[in-house]
Amino acid sequence: NAGVMQNPRHLVRRRGQEARLRCSPMKGHSHVYWYRQLPEEGLKFMVYLQKENIIDESGMPKERFSAEFPKEGPSILRIQQVVRGDSAAYFCASSPGSGDSGNIQYFGAGTRLSVL
Amino acid sequence: AQSVTQLGSHVSVSEGALVLLRCNYSSSVPPYLFWYVQYPNQGLQLLLKYTSAATLVKGINGFEAEFKKSETSFHLTKPSAHMSDAAEYFCAVRGTGGGNKLTFGTGTQLKVEL
């Protein structure tokens, strides 16, 4: 049973370009979460999605950031017009969303974004 | 609002010594509490969780944590440190009042010396 898959593992972008980060949840999981980890800091929640719905986006910056989890395919975190401050590790987590294990989030290995 | 405080950003122990990593939480509702471990350039791996059942929770790799409501604490311990325990450890809280997001502490880097 494959875990949470994120790609790419490393992404380099120049200022002003777009970054697209992909996350495939664990099999059977319908809930996806994105977190950002800045250097020397803990993870900060960004957004929580279920299939085709954004449930909680209270941690998303108001501009340039968007997320989706379509009916088919992986969840995508999109950052438009990247700036150097966007350089961070972006982690995706998934959970079944129900039952005793419904609230346990399993994390991917992350995408490390570097903005030049 | 929920928050987590991890005292000590760096902890160093000798191999075979007791490991104690501190975590205090603030939550307006009974919380779910978690400890995750992160090895360099990897994602987070769940060590253990507290979900209002037994207050002493046993996890993987010999770690355990005790939920103490009176102290709002959920400290992580291991009787005997091993070199392979060197990693960063994160405490996290999730409220039961709605919403699934985890709020993380700033992490504790554990160093194990010979």
Short mmCIF file of C-alpha atoms in Angstrom, two decimals:
data_model
loop_
_atom_site.label_atom_id
_atom_site.label_comp_id
_atom_site.label_asym_id
_atom_site.label_seq_id
_atom_site.Cartn_x
_atom_site.Cartn_y
_atom_site.Cartn_z
CA ASN A 1 0.00 0.00 0.00
CA ALA A 2 1.79 3.07 -1.25
CA GLY A 3 1.99 6.03 1.06
CA VAL A 4 1.31 9.65 0.26
CA MET A 5 3.17 10.49 -2.94
CA GLN A 6 4.41 13.98 -3.65
CA ASN A 7 6.17 15.21 -6.75
CA PRO A 8 8.44 16.68 -7.59
CA ARG A 9 10.67 16.21 -4.57
CA HIS A 10 12.68 19.28 -5.47
CA LEU A 11 11.51 22.21 -7.56
CA VAL A 12 13.52 25.24 -8.60
CA ARG A 13 11.79 28.31 -9.95
CA ARG A 14 12.85 31.83 -10.81
CA ARG A 15 10.99 34.76 -9.36
CA GLY A 16 7.73 35.37 -11.23
CA GLN A 17 7.31 31.80 -12.45
CA GLU A 18 4.57 29.40 -11.42
CA ALA A 19 5.08 26.39 -9.17
CA ARG A 20 2.77 23.36 -9.28
CA LEU A 21 3.08 20.80 -6.52
CA ARG A 22 1.30 17.47 -6.75
CA CYS A 23 0.04 15.12 -4.07
CA SER A 24 -1.53 11.69 -4.45
CA PRO A 25 -3.13 10.56 -1.18
CA MET A 26 -2.92 7.09 0.24
CA LYS A 27 -5.30 4.60 -1.29
CA GLY A 28 -8.73 4.94 0.24
CA HIS A 29 -8.07 8.41 1.66
CA SER A 30 -10.41 11.18 0.58
CA HIS A 31 -9.03 14.02 2.71
CA VAL A 32 -5.93 16.00 1.78
CA TYR A 33 -4.05 18.66 3.73
CA TRP A 34 -1.21 20.96 2.72
CA TYR A 35 1.34 22.34 5.16
CA ARG A 36 4.35 24.60 4.69
CA GLN A 37 7.58 24.33 6.63
CA LEU A 38 9.89 27.32 6.62
CA PRO A 39 13.52 26.86 7.67
CA GLU A 40 13.91 26.33 11.43
CA GLU A 41 10.14 26.33 11.94
CA GLY A 42 7.39 23.82 12.46
CA LEU A 43 4.74 23.01 9.92
CA LYS A 44 2.01 25.55 9.30
CA PHE A 45 -1.39 24.50 8.04
CA MET A 46 -2.41 25.90 4.68
CA VAL A 47 -5.51 24.17 3.33
CA TYR A 48 -7.76 21.15 3.82
CA LEU A 49 -9.60 19.59 0.88
CA GLN A 50 -11.92 16.76 0.15
CA LYS A 51 -12.67 15.59 -3.36
CA GLU A 52 -13.75 18.65 -5.38
CA ASN A 53 -14.23 20.76 -2.25
CA ILE A 54 -12.11 23.13 -0.20
CA ILE A 55 -13.08 22.60 3.43
CA ASP A 56 -10.71 24.96 5.23
CA GLU A 57 -8.34 27.41 3.58
CA SER A 58 -7.69 29.56 6.62
CA GLY A 59 -3.92 29.12 6.31
CA MET A 60 -3.61 30.01 2.66
CA PRO A 61 -2.07 33.35 1.71
CA LYS A 62 -4.73 35.57 0.19
CA GLU A 63 -2.94 36.02 -3.12
CA ARG A 64 -1.03 33.82 -5.56
CA PHE A 65 -1.80 30.53 -3.80
CA SER A 66 -4.54 28.11 -4.78
CA ALA A 67 -5.31 24.44 -4.24
CA GLU A 68 -7.57 21.87 -5.79
CA PHE A 69 -8.41 18.20 -5.36
CA PRO A 70 -10.31 17.11 -8.46
CA LYS A 71 -12.54 14.10 -8.74
CA GLU A 72 -9.82 12.33 -10.69
CA GLY A 73 -6.13 12.80 -10.21
CA PRO A 74 -3.87 14.26 -7.56
CA SER A 75 -4.31 17.32 -5.42
CA ILE A 76 -2.46 20.36 -6.78
CA LEU A 77 -1.02 23.27 -4.86
CA ARG A 78 -0.35 26.14 -7.25
CA ILE A 79 1.78 29.16 -6.49
CA GLN A 80 1.71 31.90 -9.08
CA GLN A 81 4.43 34.51 -9.53
CA VAL A 82 6.69 32.97 -6.93
CA VAL A 83 8.86 35.15 -4.71
CA ARG A 84 11.94 34.23 -2.68
CA GLY A 85 9.84 34.08 0.48
CA ASP A 86 7.93 31.13 -0.98
CA SER A 87 11.06 28.98 -0.66
CA ALA A 88 10.10 26.25 1.78
CA ALA A 89 9.21 22.60 2.11
CA TYR A 90 5.59 21.88 1.26
CA PHE A 91 4.09 18.77 2.79
CA CYS A 92 0.92 17.00 1.87
CA ALA A 93 -0.94 14.72 4.24
CA SER A 94 -3.98 12.52 3.79
CA SER A 95 -6.49 10.84 6.06
CA PRO A 96 -9.42 8.47 5.63
CA GLY A 97 -11.73 11.02 7.20
CA SER A 98 -13.87 8.56 9.05
CA GLY A 99 -13.71 5.88 11.70
CA ASP A 100 -11.27 5.64 14.56
CA SER A 101 -8.36 6.39 12.28
CA GLY A 102 -10.19 9.19 10.52
CA ASN A 103 -8.28 11.91 12.23
CA ILE A 104 -4.79 10.51 11.69
CA GLN A 105 -2.87 12.30 8.98
CA TYR A 106 -0.15 10.51 7.03
CA PHE A 107 2.49 12.68 5.45
CA GLY A 108 4.35 12.58 2.18
CA ALA A 109 8.07 13.25 1.84
CA GLY A 110 7.46 16.83 0.77
CA THR A 111 8.38 19.11 -2.12
CA ARG A 112 11.27 21.45 -1.48
CA LEU A 113 10.73 24.63 -3.44
CA SER A 114 13.66 26.93 -4.09
CA VAL A 115 13.02 30.32 -5.66
CA LEU A 116 16.04 31.94 -7.29
CA ALA B 1 -7.59 28.55 19.29
CA GLN B 2 -5.12 25.76 19.77
CA SER B 3 -1.39 26.03 20.27
CA VAL B 4 1.55 23.84 21.13
CA THR B 5 4.76 24.76 22.91
CA GLN B 6 7.81 22.57 22.74
CA LEU B 7 10.40 23.53 25.34
CA GLY B 8 13.94 23.15 24.10
CA SER B 9 14.64 23.43 20.39
CA HIS B 10 17.70 21.19 20.82
CA VAL B 11 18.14 18.28 23.20
CA SER B 12 21.28 16.20 23.48
CA VAL B 13 21.49 12.84 25.29
CA SER B 14 24.00 10.04 25.53
CA GLU B 15 23.26 6.71 23.92
CA GLY B 16 21.40 4.57 26.47
CA ALA B 17 20.16 7.56 28.46
CA LEU B 18 16.56 8.61 29.02
CA VAL B 19 14.97 10.76 26.34
CA LEU B 20 12.48 13.41 27.48
CA LEU B 21 10.98 15.83 24.98
CA ARG B 22 8.50 18.32 26.38
CA CYS B 23 5.21 19.42 24.89
CA ASN B 24 2.52 21.63 26.39
CA TYR B 25 -0.70 22.38 24.62
CA SER B 26 -3.47 24.90 24.79
CA SER B 27 -6.89 23.91 23.59
CA SER B 28 -10.39 25.05 24.39
CA VAL B 29 -11.74 21.56 23.77
CA PRO B 30 -10.43 18.09 24.66
CA PRO B 31 -7.65 17.60 22.17
CA TYR B 32 -6.22 14.92 20.00
CA LEU B 33 -2.45 15.00 20.46
CA PHE B 34 0.27 13.58 18.26
CA TRP B 35 4.01 13.16 18.13
CA TYR B 36 5.68 12.98 14.75
CA VAL B 37 9.34 12.35 13.88
CA GLN B 38 11.12 13.82 10.88
CA TYR B 39 14.41 12.46 9.59
CA PRO B 40 16.55 14.70 7.37
CA ASN B 41 14.96 15.46 4.01
CA GLN B 42 12.02 13.19 4.74
CA GLY B 43 8.37 13.62 5.60
CA LEU B 44 6.82 13.23 9.03
CA GLN B 45 6.23 9.81 10.48
CA LEU B 46 3.61 9.28 13.18
CA LEU B 47 5.14 8.09 16.45
CA LEU B 48 2.01 7.97 18.59
CA LYS B 49 -1.34 9.59 19.21
CA TYR B 50 -3.65 10.41 22.11
CA THR B 51 -7.35 10.33 21.31
CA SER B 52 -9.00 10.40 24.76
CA ALA B 53 -8.54 6.74 25.56
CA ALA B 54 -5.67 5.66 27.84
CA THR B 55 -3.58 8.54 29.13
CA LEU B 56 -0.33 6.62 28.69
CA VAL B 57 0.20 6.05 25.01
CA LYS B 58 2.77 3.69 23.57
CA GLY B 59 4.17 4.31 20.12
CA ILE B 60 6.68 2.90 17.72
CA ASN B 61 10.42 2.54 18.31
CA GLY B 62 9.99 2.31 22.09
CA PHE B 63 8.57 5.80 22.56
CA GLU B 64 5.66 6.63 24.83
CA ALA B 65 3.87 9.74 26.01
CA GLU B 66 1.59 10.55 28.91
CA PHE B 67 -1.36 12.90 28.64
CA LYS B 68 -1.70 15.02 31.79
CA LYS B 69 -4.74 17.24 31.64
CA SER B 70 -3.92 19.07 34.89
CA GLU B 71 -0.55 20.11 33.44
CA THR B 72 -1.76 20.42 29.82
CA SER B 73 1.26 18.35 28.88
CA PHE B 74 2.03 15.48 26.54
CA HIS B 75 5.74 14.80 27.03
CA LEU B 76 7.50 12.19 24.92
CA THR B 77 9.85 9.71 26.57
CA LYS B 78 12.04 6.75 25.74
CA PRO B 79 13.94 4.84 28.45
CA SER B 80 17.11 4.28 26.45
CA ALA B 81 18.23 6.41 23.51
CA HIS B 82 19.66 4.86 20.39
CA MET B 83 21.77 6.56 17.75
CA SER B 84 18.99 6.01 15.23
CA ASP B 85 16.67 8.21 17.33
CA ALA B 86 18.53 11.33 16.23
CA ALA B 87 15.92 13.35 14.35
CA GLU B 88 13.52 16.23 14.75
CA TYR B 89 10.39 15.63 16.79
CA PHE B 90 7.16 17.56 16.46
CA CYS B 91 4.23 17.69 18.84
CA ALA B 92 0.86 18.53 17.28
CA VAL B 93 -2.68 19.15 18.47
CA ARG B 94 -5.99 18.76 16.72
CA GLY B 95 -9.13 19.99 18.40
CA THR B 96 -12.24 17.87 18.46
CA GLY B 97 -14.51 20.85 18.07
CA GLY B 98 -14.42 20.75 14.32
CA GLY B 99 -11.84 21.14 11.63
CA ASN B 100 -9.11 18.66 10.94
CA LYS B 101 -6.05 20.83 10.78
CA LEU B 102 -3.05 20.06 12.93
CA THR B 103 -1.27 22.79 14.85
CA PHE B 104 2.41 21.96 15.28
CA GLY B 105 5.04 23.01 17.75
CA THR B 106 8.31 24.40 16.47
CA GLY B 107 10.07 21.08 16.89
CA THR B 108 12.86 19.64 19.03
CA GLN B 109 16.06 18.43 17.41
CA LEU B 110 17.31 15.35 19.27
CA LYS B 111 21.02 14.59 19.17
CA VAL B 112 22.31 11.27 20.48
CA GLU B 113 25.96 11.07 21.42
CA LEU B 114 28.19 8.05 22.05
#
